[in-house]
Amino acid sequence: MGWIEGLNASVDYIEGHLDGDVDIARAASFASCTEGQFRRIFSYLAGMGLAEYVRKRRLSCAALDLSRGDRVLDVALRYGYSSPTAFNRAFQEVLGMSPSEARCPGAPLLVFPRCTFALTVTGAEPLPWRVVPQQGMRLVGVSASCGAAQGDPLVQMSSSGRESLSNLWERASQDGVIERLVALADGSGPQGILGVNVSKDDGQSYQIAVASSREAPVWADEMHVPSGLWAVFDCTGPCDTATAECYRRIYSEWLPSSGYKLSGDVSIEVYPQGDFSSTSYRSEIWMPISKRIGA
């Protein structure tokens, strides 16, 4: 099964279980990736977090059931709401009307359609990349985390995600953390200050770090990244927009046709010294990869 076909099979699975338990790990298996990878990839390609998508699709299906005359309580329980009050609140928030209003004949329903992925040839600018073998790395830095239930606010594709990351970097700069981290860097990994995304099954974390074998200060976290192959992509432009666009192109253009698959839940953004807001600023994204079977 191809990459795009696998993603659509994942969505098929989700759609078939909206009125029950959606096993995200099972959905991710159709796309041959981990749950953490799937959540992150989905957010970039669909433009919204996976939890938000499932919520909107469930409420859209609920609206259709109500329009056919089903009882509010039955529909609420069918789509995972333990009480009519919680269901009413969510329904109002997403669809702009009450469940009772949706049952009225001729009620104008707002329905969010299912997501379908497609490989589109756009003739865009080339996406420069290279394969780099890298020994295991020890990363030292400061972290911020978020749970999957919070809507993945650290994903750069959303405006709220970009704002959260901007605030994290600003605080680290103002507190002198970045300067102290740079002093720890020893050339044992990518050169520059690093933005490290870790996508685990229970949510995401983002770490501002450097590659270092030196003793970590008490205020810092440590992360060990195993040896392996990395696809390294060049990004040009202001960090707040260029990084997100580069991730989108990696997932939508490069990954379907490269013959590689992601081999870990970590991606690394490499930021050399310079003007982060410049249109000519050059950074990198490192993605752990392995060859696809049969590619």
PDB file of C-alpha atoms in Angstrom:
ATOM      1  CA  MET A   1       0.000   0.000   0.000  1.00  0.00           C
ATOM      2  CA  GLY A   2       1.348   3.448  -0.939  1.00  0.00           C
ATOM      3  CA  TRP A   3       1.816   6.313   1.508  1.00  0.00           C
ATOM      4  CA  ILE A   4      -1.259   8.288   0.412  1.00  0.00           C
ATOM      5  CA  GLU A   5      -3.381   5.134   0.221  1.00  0.00           C
ATOM      6  CA  GLY A   6      -2.232   4.270   3.747  1.00  0.00           C
ATOM      7  CA  LEU A   7      -3.260   7.673   5.091  1.00  0.00           C
ATOM      8  CA  ASN A   8      -6.681   7.355   3.498  1.00  0.00           C
ATOM      9  CA  ALA A   9      -7.034   3.844   4.949  1.00  0.00           C
ATOM     10  CA  SER A  10      -6.302   5.398   8.356  1.00  0.00           C
ATOM     11  CA  VAL A  11      -9.076   7.906   7.821  1.00  0.00           C
ATOM     12  CA  ASP A  12     -11.400   5.092   6.665  1.00  0.00           C
ATOM     13  CA  TYR A  13     -10.743   3.321   9.948  1.00  0.00           C
ATOM     14  CA  ILE A  14     -11.456   6.489  11.967  1.00  0.00           C
ATOM     15  CA  GLU A  15     -14.655   7.161  10.038  1.00  0.00           C
ATOM     16  CA  GLY A  16     -15.844   3.624  10.675  1.00  0.00           C
ATOM     17  CA  HIS A  17     -15.409   4.011  14.430  1.00  0.00           C
ATOM     18  CA  LEU A  18     -16.770   7.498  15.107  1.00  0.00           C
ATOM     19  CA  ASP A  19     -19.677   5.974  17.041  1.00  0.00           C
ATOM     20  CA  GLY A  20     -17.317   3.923  19.214  1.00  0.00           C
ATOM     21  CA  ASP A  21     -13.719   3.836  20.386  1.00  0.00           C
ATOM     22  CA  VAL A  22     -11.192   5.204  17.886  1.00  0.00           C
ATOM     23  CA  ASP A  23      -7.889   3.398  18.416  1.00  0.00           C
ATOM     24  CA  ILE A  24      -5.382   5.935  17.073  1.00  0.00           C
ATOM     25  CA  ALA A  25      -2.527   3.434  17.192  1.00  0.00           C
ATOM     26  CA  ARG A  26      -4.592   1.104  14.999  1.00  0.00           C
ATOM     27  CA  ALA A  27      -5.377   3.978  12.615  1.00  0.00           C
ATOM     28  CA  ALA A  28      -1.678   4.876  12.420  1.00  0.00           C
ATOM     29  CA  SER A  29      -0.763   1.288  11.525  1.00  0.00           C
ATOM     30  CA  PHE A  30      -2.548   1.609   8.166  1.00  0.00           C
ATOM     31  CA  ALA A  31      -0.122   4.434   7.300  1.00  0.00           C
ATOM     32  CA  SER A  32       2.865   2.375   8.543  1.00  0.00           C
ATOM     33  CA  CYS A  33       3.774   4.890  11.232  1.00  0.00           C
ATOM     34  CA  THR A  34       3.562   5.268  14.984  1.00  0.00           C
ATOM     35  CA  GLU A  35       0.712   7.014  16.765  1.00  0.00           C
ATOM     36  CA  GLY A  36       2.947   9.986  17.525  1.00  0.00           C
ATOM     37  CA  GLN A  37       4.052  10.299  13.898  1.00  0.00           C
ATOM     38  CA  PHE A  38       0.470   9.969  12.686  1.00  0.00           C
ATOM     39  CA  ARG A  39      -0.820  12.726  14.963  1.00  0.00           C
ATOM     40  CA  ARG A  40       1.886  15.113  13.786  1.00  0.00           C
ATOM     41  CA  ILE A  41       1.620  14.256  10.083  1.00  0.00           C
ATOM     42  CA  PHE A  42      -2.167  14.533  10.178  1.00  0.00           C
ATOM     43  CA  SER A  43      -2.041  17.994  11.751  1.00  0.00           C
ATOM     44  CA  TYR A  44       0.215  19.340   9.003  1.00  0.00           C
ATOM     45  CA  LEU A  45      -1.666  17.776   6.106  1.00  0.00           C
ATOM     46  CA  ALA A  46      -5.198  18.414   7.404  1.00  0.00           C
ATOM     47  CA  GLY A  47      -4.511  21.809   8.969  1.00  0.00           C
ATOM     48  CA  MET A  48      -5.992  20.746  12.328  1.00  0.00           C
ATOM     49  CA  GLY A  49      -5.145  18.423  15.177  1.00  0.00           C
ATOM     50  CA  LEU A  50      -6.367  14.836  15.003  1.00  0.00           C
ATOM     51  CA  ALA A  51      -8.405  15.180  18.207  1.00  0.00           C
ATOM     52  CA  GLU A  52     -10.165  18.240  16.773  1.00  0.00           C
ATOM     53  CA  TYR A  53     -10.905  16.396  13.533  1.00  0.00           C
ATOM     54  CA  VAL A  54     -12.435  13.407  15.332  1.00  0.00           C
ATOM     55  CA  ARG A  55     -14.528  15.713  17.519  1.00  0.00           C
ATOM     56  CA  LYS A  56     -15.895  17.683  14.562  1.00  0.00           C
ATOM     57  CA  ARG A  57     -16.636  14.568  12.539  1.00  0.00           C
ATOM     58  CA  ARG A  58     -18.476  12.948  15.450  1.00  0.00           C
ATOM     59  CA  LEU A  59     -20.614  16.035  15.959  1.00  0.00           C
ATOM     60  CA  SER A  60     -21.290  16.260  12.217  1.00  0.00           C
ATOM     61  CA  CYS A  61     -22.508  12.657  12.203  1.00  0.00           C
ATOM     62  CA  ALA A  62     -24.548  13.421  15.310  1.00  0.00           C
ATOM     63  CA  ALA A  63     -26.205  16.330  13.501  1.00  0.00           C
ATOM     64  CA  LEU A  64     -27.222  14.058  10.620  1.00  0.00           C
ATOM     65  CA  ASP A  65     -28.653  11.495  13.046  1.00  0.00           C
ATOM     66  CA  LEU A  66     -30.642  14.199  14.826  1.00  0.00           C
ATOM     67  CA  SER A  67     -32.002  15.522  11.524  1.00  0.00           C
ATOM     68  CA  ARG A  68     -33.421  12.043  10.940  1.00  0.00           C
ATOM     69  CA  GLY A  69     -35.337  12.273  14.212  1.00  0.00           C
ATOM     70  CA  ASP A  70     -33.105  10.327  16.620  1.00  0.00           C
ATOM     71  CA  ARG A  71     -33.453  11.260  20.285  1.00  0.00           C
ATOM     72  CA  VAL A  72     -30.871  13.665  21.713  1.00  0.00           C
ATOM     73  CA  LEU A  73     -29.930  11.328  24.568  1.00  0.00           C
ATOM     74  CA  ASP A  74     -29.425   8.366  22.228  1.00  0.00           C
ATOM     75  CA  VAL A  75     -27.225  10.402  19.892  1.00  0.00           C
ATOM     76  CA  ALA A  76     -25.202  11.856  22.766  1.00  0.00           C
ATOM     77  CA  LEU A  77     -24.394   8.390  24.107  1.00  0.00           C
ATOM     78  CA  ARG A  78     -23.694   7.038  20.610  1.00  0.00           C
ATOM     79  CA  TYR A  79     -20.906   9.572  20.056  1.00  0.00           C
ATOM     80  CA  GLY A  80     -19.267   9.302  23.453  1.00  0.00           C
ATOM     81  CA  TYR A  81     -20.938  12.000  25.560  1.00  0.00           C
ATOM     82  CA  SER A  82     -21.861  10.914  29.066  1.00  0.00           C
ATOM     83  CA  SER A  83     -24.583  13.533  29.526  1.00  0.00           C
ATOM     84  CA  PRO A  84     -26.932  15.623  27.364  1.00  0.00           C
ATOM     85  CA  THR A  85     -25.453  18.747  28.973  1.00  0.00           C
ATOM     86  CA  ALA A  86     -21.918  18.001  27.773  1.00  0.00           C
ATOM     87  CA  PHE A  87     -23.245  17.029  24.354  1.00  0.00           C
ATOM     88  CA  ASN A  88     -25.307  20.218  24.084  1.00  0.00           C
ATOM     89  CA  ARG A  89     -22.294  22.365  25.007  1.00  0.00           C
ATOM     90  CA  ALA A  90     -20.016  20.726  22.426  1.00  0.00           C
ATOM     91  CA  PHE A  91     -22.720  20.751  19.752  1.00  0.00           C
ATOM     92  CA  GLN A  92     -23.387  24.464  20.260  1.00  0.00           C
ATOM     93  CA  GLU A  93     -19.677  25.283  20.189  1.00  0.00           C
ATOM     94  CA  VAL A  94     -18.931  23.457  16.950  1.00  0.00           C
ATOM     95  CA  LEU A  95     -22.183  23.674  14.984  1.00  0.00           C
ATOM     96  CA  GLY A  96     -23.699  26.888  16.315  1.00  0.00           C
ATOM     97  CA  MET A  97     -27.079  25.457  17.291  1.00  0.00           C
ATOM     98  CA  SER A  98     -28.542  23.177  19.931  1.00  0.00           C
ATOM     99  CA  PRO A  99     -29.173  19.472  19.315  1.00  0.00           C
ATOM    100  CA  SER A 100     -32.916  20.132  19.677  1.00  0.00           C
ATOM    101  CA  GLU A 101     -32.763  22.754  16.922  1.00  0.00           C
ATOM    102  CA  ALA A 102     -30.944  20.283  14.675  1.00  0.00           C
ATOM    103  CA  ARG A 103     -33.922  17.888  15.014  1.00  0.00           C
ATOM    104  CA  CYS A 104     -36.314  20.463  13.546  1.00  0.00           C
ATOM    105  CA  PRO A 105     -37.320  19.783   9.928  1.00  0.00           C
ATOM    106  CA  GLY A 106     -35.420  22.047   7.525  1.00  0.00           C
ATOM    107  CA  ALA A 107     -32.789  23.109  10.082  1.00  0.00           C
ATOM    108  CA  PRO A 108     -29.645  24.433   8.311  1.00  0.00           C
ATOM    109  CA  LEU A 109     -26.907  22.003   9.349  1.00  0.00           C
ATOM    110  CA  LEU A 110     -23.205  22.787   9.311  1.00  0.00           C
ATOM    111  CA  VAL A 111     -21.412  19.549   8.504  1.00  0.00           C
ATOM    112  CA  PHE A 112     -17.638  19.091   8.481  1.00  0.00           C
ATOM    113  CA  PRO A 113     -16.716  16.674   5.656  1.00  0.00           C
ATOM    114  CA  ARG A 114     -14.363  13.740   6.043  1.00  0.00           C
ATOM    115  CA  CYS A 115     -10.719  14.299   5.206  1.00  0.00           C
ATOM    116  CA  THR A 116      -9.237  12.750   2.053  1.00  0.00           C
ATOM    117  CA  PHE A 117      -5.553  12.911   1.184  1.00  0.00           C
ATOM    118  CA  ALA A 118      -4.220  13.179  -2.365  1.00  0.00           C
ATOM    119  CA  LEU A 119      -0.780  13.577  -3.936  1.00  0.00           C
ATOM    120  CA  THR A 120      -0.831  16.800  -5.941  1.00  0.00           C
ATOM    121  CA  VAL A 121       1.865  17.802  -8.436  1.00  0.00           C
ATOM    122  CA  THR A 122       2.094  21.581  -8.129  1.00  0.00           C
ATOM    123  CA  GLY A 123       5.340  22.500  -9.892  1.00  0.00           C
ATOM    124  CA  ALA A 124       6.555  24.187  -6.730  1.00  0.00           C
ATOM    125  CA  GLU A 125      10.142  25.129  -6.003  1.00  0.00           C
ATOM    126  CA  PRO A 126      12.554  22.215  -5.491  1.00  0.00           C
ATOM    127  CA  LEU A 127      12.891  20.950  -1.927  1.00  0.00           C
ATOM    128  CA  PRO A 128      16.644  20.518  -1.307  1.00  0.00           C
ATOM    129  CA  TRP A 129      17.528  17.509   0.835  1.00  0.00           C
ATOM    130  CA  ARG A 130      20.309  15.057   1.533  1.00  0.00           C
ATOM    131  CA  VAL A 131      20.821  11.858   3.540  1.00  0.00           C
ATOM    132  CA  VAL A 132      23.173  12.131   6.524  1.00  0.00           C
ATOM    133  CA  PRO A 133      24.324   9.207   8.715  1.00  0.00           C
ATOM    134  CA  GLN A 134      24.576  10.414  12.313  1.00  0.00           C
ATOM    135  CA  GLN A 135      25.971   8.778  15.408  1.00  0.00           C
ATOM    136  CA  GLY A 136      23.835   8.781  18.536  1.00  0.00           C
ATOM    137  CA  MET A 137      23.297  12.213  20.049  1.00  0.00           C
ATOM    138  CA  ARG A 138      22.823  13.492  23.559  1.00  0.00           C
ATOM    139  CA  LEU A 139      20.698  16.640  23.559  1.00  0.00           C
ATOM    140  CA  VAL A 140      20.608  19.067  26.477  1.00  0.00           C
ATOM    141  CA  GLY A 141      17.944  21.738  26.769  1.00  0.00           C
ATOM    142  CA  VAL A 142      14.684  23.024  28.195  1.00  0.00           C
ATOM    143  CA  SER A 143      11.320  21.473  27.325  1.00  0.00           C
ATOM    144  CA  ALA A 144       7.661  22.363  26.998  1.00  0.00           C
ATOM    145  CA  SER A 145       5.002  19.675  26.735  1.00  0.00           C
ATOM    146  CA  CYS A 146       1.380  19.327  25.758  1.00  0.00           C
ATOM    147  CA  GLY A 147      -1.058  16.445  25.906  1.00  0.00           C
ATOM    148  CA  ALA A 148      -2.780  15.075  22.828  1.00  0.00           C
ATOM    149  CA  ALA A 149      -6.135  16.041  24.339  1.00  0.00           C
ATOM    150  CA  GLN A 150      -5.101  19.694  24.264  1.00  0.00           C
ATOM    151  CA  GLY A 151      -5.173  19.829  20.487  1.00  0.00           C
ATOM    152  CA  ASP A 152      -1.428  19.700  19.807  1.00  0.00           C
ATOM    153  CA  PRO A 153      -0.835  23.443  20.294  1.00  0.00           C
ATOM    154  CA  LEU A 154       2.903  23.153  19.627  1.00  0.00           C
ATOM    155  CA  VAL A 155       2.469  22.152  15.993  1.00  0.00           C
ATOM    156  CA  GLN A 156       3.786  25.039  13.892  1.00  0.00           C
ATOM    157  CA  MET A 157       1.099  24.659  11.241  1.00  0.00           C
ATOM    158  CA  SER A 158      -1.496  26.480  13.383  1.00  0.00           C
ATOM    159  CA  SER A 159      -1.336  30.130  14.388  1.00  0.00           C
ATOM    160  CA  SER A 160      -1.728  29.178  18.057  1.00  0.00           C
ATOM    161  CA  GLY A 161       1.131  26.706  17.701  1.00  0.00           C
ATOM    162  CA  ARG A 162       3.427  29.300  16.171  1.00  0.00           C
ATOM    163  CA  GLU A 163       2.535  31.738  18.947  1.00  0.00           C
ATOM    164  CA  SER A 164       3.236  29.150  21.661  1.00  0.00           C
ATOM    165  CA  LEU A 165       6.620  28.326  20.170  1.00  0.00           C
ATOM    166  CA  SER A 166       7.481  31.992  19.684  1.00  0.00           C
ATOM    167  CA  ASN A 167       6.740  32.652  23.354  1.00  0.00           C
ATOM    168  CA  LEU A 168       8.885  29.675  24.401  1.00  0.00           C
ATOM    169  CA  TRP A 169      11.852  30.906  22.372  1.00  0.00           C
ATOM    170  CA  GLU A 170      11.382  34.484  23.587  1.00  0.00           C
ATOM    171  CA  ARG A 171      11.390  33.412  27.239  1.00  0.00           C
ATOM    172  CA  ALA A 172      14.496  31.281  26.701  1.00  0.00           C
ATOM    173  CA  SER A 173      16.268  34.216  25.081  1.00  0.00           C
ATOM    174  CA  GLN A 174      15.264  36.747  27.720  1.00  0.00           C
ATOM    175  CA  ASP A 175      16.267  34.405  30.564  1.00  0.00           C
ATOM    176  CA  GLY A 176      19.703  33.779  29.059  1.00  0.00           C
ATOM    177  CA  VAL A 177      18.937  30.083  28.542  1.00  0.00           C
ATOM    178  CA  ILE A 178      19.861  30.069  24.856  1.00  0.00           C
ATOM    179  CA  GLU A 179      23.210  31.732  25.527  1.00  0.00           C
ATOM    180  CA  ARG A 180      24.029  29.179  28.236  1.00  0.00           C
ATOM    181  CA  LEU A 181      22.984  26.277  25.996  1.00  0.00           C
ATOM    182  CA  VAL A 182      25.175  27.496  23.139  1.00  0.00           C
ATOM    183  CA  ALA A 183      28.126  27.473  25.547  1.00  0.00           C
ATOM    184  CA  LEU A 184      27.474  23.741  26.138  1.00  0.00           C
ATOM    185  CA  ALA A 185      27.491  22.761  22.451  1.00  0.00           C
ATOM    186  CA  ASP A 186      30.505  20.625  21.531  1.00  0.00           C
ATOM    187  CA  GLY A 187      29.970  19.618  17.903  1.00  0.00           C
ATOM    188  CA  SER A 188      28.647  16.140  18.681  1.00  0.00           C
ATOM    189  CA  GLY A 189      25.544  16.739  16.547  1.00  0.00           C
ATOM    190  CA  PRO A 190      23.966  19.330  14.242  1.00  0.00           C
ATOM    191  CA  GLN A 191      25.600  22.749  14.606  1.00  0.00           C
ATOM    192  CA  GLY A 192      23.404  25.487  16.061  1.00  0.00           C
ATOM    193  CA  ILE A 193      20.603  25.872  18.538  1.00  0.00           C
ATOM    194  CA  LEU A 194      18.066  23.077  18.058  1.00  0.00           C
ATOM    195  CA  GLY A 195      14.282  22.874  18.177  1.00  0.00           C
ATOM    196  CA  VAL A 196      13.471  19.245  18.978  1.00  0.00           C
ATOM    197  CA  ASN A 197       9.961  17.867  18.372  1.00  0.00           C
ATOM    198  CA  VAL A 198       9.077  14.633  20.155  1.00  0.00           C
ATOM    199  CA  SER A 199       5.730  13.089  19.160  1.00  0.00           C
ATOM    200  CA  LYS A 200       4.721  10.377  21.614  1.00  0.00           C
ATOM    201  CA  ASP A 201       1.434   8.525  21.853  1.00  0.00           C
ATOM    202  CA  ASP A 202       0.268  10.631  24.800  1.00  0.00           C
ATOM    203  CA  GLY A 203       1.175  13.991  23.299  1.00  0.00           C
ATOM    204  CA  GLN A 204       4.040  16.160  22.163  1.00  0.00           C
ATOM    205  CA  SER A 205       7.002  17.913  23.655  1.00  0.00           C
ATOM    206  CA  TYR A 206       9.293  20.561  22.222  1.00  0.00           C
ATOM    207  CA  GLN A 207      12.816  21.129  23.453  1.00  0.00           C
ATOM    208  CA  ILE A 208      15.194  24.033  22.830  1.00  0.00           C
ATOM    209  CA  ALA A 209      18.532  22.254  22.984  1.00  0.00           C
ATOM    210  CA  VAL A 210      22.076  21.733  21.776  1.00  0.00           C
ATOM    211  CA  ALA A 211      24.042  18.564  21.032  1.00  0.00           C
ATOM    212  CA  SER A 212      26.498  18.145  23.897  1.00  0.00           C
ATOM    213  CA  SER A 213      28.452  15.488  25.795  1.00  0.00           C
ATOM    214  CA  ARG A 214      29.213  17.898  28.624  1.00  0.00           C
ATOM    215  CA  GLU A 215      27.633  17.706  32.051  1.00  0.00           C
ATOM    216  CA  ALA A 216      24.085  19.061  31.979  1.00  0.00           C
ATOM    217  CA  PRO A 217      23.162  21.855  34.402  1.00  0.00           C
ATOM    218  CA  VAL A 218      20.464  21.135  36.969  1.00  0.00           C
ATOM    219  CA  TRP A 219      17.903  23.288  35.130  1.00  0.00           C
ATOM    220  CA  ALA A 220      18.268  21.340  31.861  1.00  0.00           C
ATOM    221  CA  ASP A 221      16.702  18.147  30.498  1.00  0.00           C
ATOM    222  CA  GLU A 222      18.602  15.416  28.671  1.00  0.00           C
ATOM    223  CA  MET A 223      17.509  13.399  25.641  1.00  0.00           C
ATOM    224  CA  HIS A 224      19.372  10.576  23.930  1.00  0.00           C
ATOM    225  CA  VAL A 225      18.750  10.080  20.199  1.00  0.00           C
ATOM    226  CA  PRO A 226      20.018   6.792  18.675  1.00  0.00           C
ATOM    227  CA  SER A 227      22.302   6.474  15.657  1.00  0.00           C
ATOM    228  CA  GLY A 228      20.705   6.290  12.251  1.00  0.00           C
ATOM    229  CA  LEU A 229      20.026   7.888   8.893  1.00  0.00           C
ATOM    230  CA  TRP A 230      18.550  11.379   8.696  1.00  0.00           C
ATOM    231  CA  ALA A 231      16.993  13.250   5.809  1.00  0.00           C
ATOM    232  CA  VAL A 232      18.149  16.854   6.079  1.00  0.00           C
ATOM    233  CA  PHE A 233      16.057  19.565   4.409  1.00  0.00           C
ATOM    234  CA  ASP A 234      17.078  23.163   3.737  1.00  0.00           C
ATOM    235  CA  CYS A 235      14.637  25.894   4.796  1.00  0.00           C
ATOM    236  CA  THR A 236      14.926  29.493   3.645  1.00  0.00           C
ATOM    237  CA  GLY A 237      12.908  32.334   5.135  1.00  0.00           C
ATOM    238  CA  PRO A 238      11.596  33.644   8.455  1.00  0.00           C
ATOM    239  CA  CYS A 239      11.452  30.864  11.037  1.00  0.00           C
ATOM    240  CA  ASP A 240       7.856  31.516  12.089  1.00  0.00           C
ATOM    241  CA  THR A 241       6.544  30.581   8.624  1.00  0.00           C
ATOM    242  CA  ALA A 242       9.339  28.807   6.705  1.00  0.00           C
ATOM    243  CA  THR A 243       9.630  25.913   9.164  1.00  0.00           C
ATOM    244  CA  ALA A 244       5.916  25.114   9.039  1.00  0.00           C
ATOM    245  CA  GLU A 245       5.857  25.277   5.241  1.00  0.00           C
ATOM    246  CA  CYS A 246       8.900  23.020   5.006  1.00  0.00           C
ATOM    247  CA  TYR A 247       7.269  20.409   7.275  1.00  0.00           C
ATOM    248  CA  ARG A 248       4.110  20.549   5.153  1.00  0.00           C
ATOM    249  CA  ARG A 249       6.105  19.919   1.968  1.00  0.00           C
ATOM    250  CA  ILE A 250       8.086  17.086   3.575  1.00  0.00           C
ATOM    251  CA  TYR A 251       4.885  15.268   4.530  1.00  0.00           C
ATOM    252  CA  SER A 252       2.841  16.043   1.413  1.00  0.00           C
ATOM    253  CA  GLU A 253       5.469  16.043  -1.378  1.00  0.00           C
ATOM    254  CA  TRP A 254       8.663  14.320  -0.287  1.00  0.00           C
ATOM    255  CA  LEU A 255       7.500  11.444   1.918  1.00  0.00           C
ATOM    256  CA  PRO A 256       4.986   9.935  -0.575  1.00  0.00           C
ATOM    257  CA  SER A 257       7.562   9.655  -3.369  1.00  0.00           C
ATOM    258  CA  SER A 258      10.956   9.363  -1.645  1.00  0.00           C
ATOM    259  CA  GLY A 259      11.099   5.627  -0.993  1.00  0.00           C
ATOM    260  CA  TYR A 260      11.783   6.360   2.678  1.00  0.00           C
ATOM    261  CA  LYS A 261       9.651   6.217   5.813  1.00  0.00           C
ATOM    262  CA  LEU A 262      10.030   7.934   9.162  1.00  0.00           C
ATOM    263  CA  SER A 263      11.919   5.760  11.633  1.00  0.00           C
ATOM    264  CA  GLY A 264      11.439   7.666  14.883  1.00  0.00           C
ATOM    265  CA  ASP A 265       9.264  10.104  16.779  1.00  0.00           C
ATOM    266  CA  VAL A 266      11.846  12.897  16.855  1.00  0.00           C
ATOM    267  CA  SER A 267      12.480  15.674  14.357  1.00  0.00           C
ATOM    268  CA  ILE A 268      15.145  18.339  14.810  1.00  0.00           C
ATOM    269  CA  GLU A 269      15.112  21.940  13.617  1.00  0.00           C
ATOM    270  CA  VAL A 270      18.619  23.408  13.308  1.00  0.00           C
ATOM    271  CA  TYR A 271      18.910  27.168  13.734  1.00  0.00           C
ATOM    272  CA  PRO A 272      22.370  28.701  13.094  1.00  0.00           C
ATOM    273  CA  GLN A 273      23.170  32.178  14.362  1.00  0.00           C
ATOM    274  CA  GLY A 274      21.529  34.917  12.304  1.00  0.00           C
ATOM    275  CA  ASP A 275      18.384  36.981  11.870  1.00  0.00           C
ATOM    276  CA  PHE A 276      15.505  34.531  12.414  1.00  0.00           C
ATOM    277  CA  SER A 277      13.067  36.981  10.751  1.00  0.00           C
ATOM    278  CA  SER A 278      15.079  37.494   7.552  1.00  0.00           C
ATOM    279  CA  THR A 279      13.700  36.274   4.241  1.00  0.00           C
ATOM    280  CA  SER A 280      17.156  34.890   3.449  1.00  0.00           C
ATOM    281  CA  TYR A 281      17.705  33.105   6.788  1.00  0.00           C
ATOM    282  CA  ARG A 282      18.719  29.468   6.254  1.00  0.00           C
ATOM    283  CA  SER A 283      17.827  26.696   8.687  1.00  0.00           C
ATOM    284  CA  GLU A 284      17.445  22.925   8.468  1.00  0.00           C
ATOM    285  CA  ILE A 285      14.984  20.189   9.424  1.00  0.00           C
ATOM    286  CA  TRP A 286      16.356  16.738  10.289  1.00  0.00           C
ATOM    287  CA  MET A 287      14.009  13.740  10.002  1.00  0.00           C
ATOM    288  CA  PRO A 288      15.014  10.170  11.009  1.00  0.00           C
ATOM    289  CA  ILE A 289      14.400   7.791   8.104  1.00  0.00           C
ATOM    290  CA  SER A 290      14.735   4.221   6.877  1.00  0.00           C
ATOM    291  CA  LYS A 291      14.123   2.594   3.515  1.00  0.00           C
ATOM    292  CA  ARG A 292      10.569   1.482   2.758  1.00  0.00           C
ATOM    293  CA  ILE A 293      10.221  -2.238   2.183  1.00  0.00           C
ATOM    294  CA  GLY A 294       9.968  -2.826  -1.557  1.00  0.00           C
ATOM    295  CA  ALA A 295      11.055   0.717  -2.422  1.00  0.00           C
TER     296      ALA A 295
END
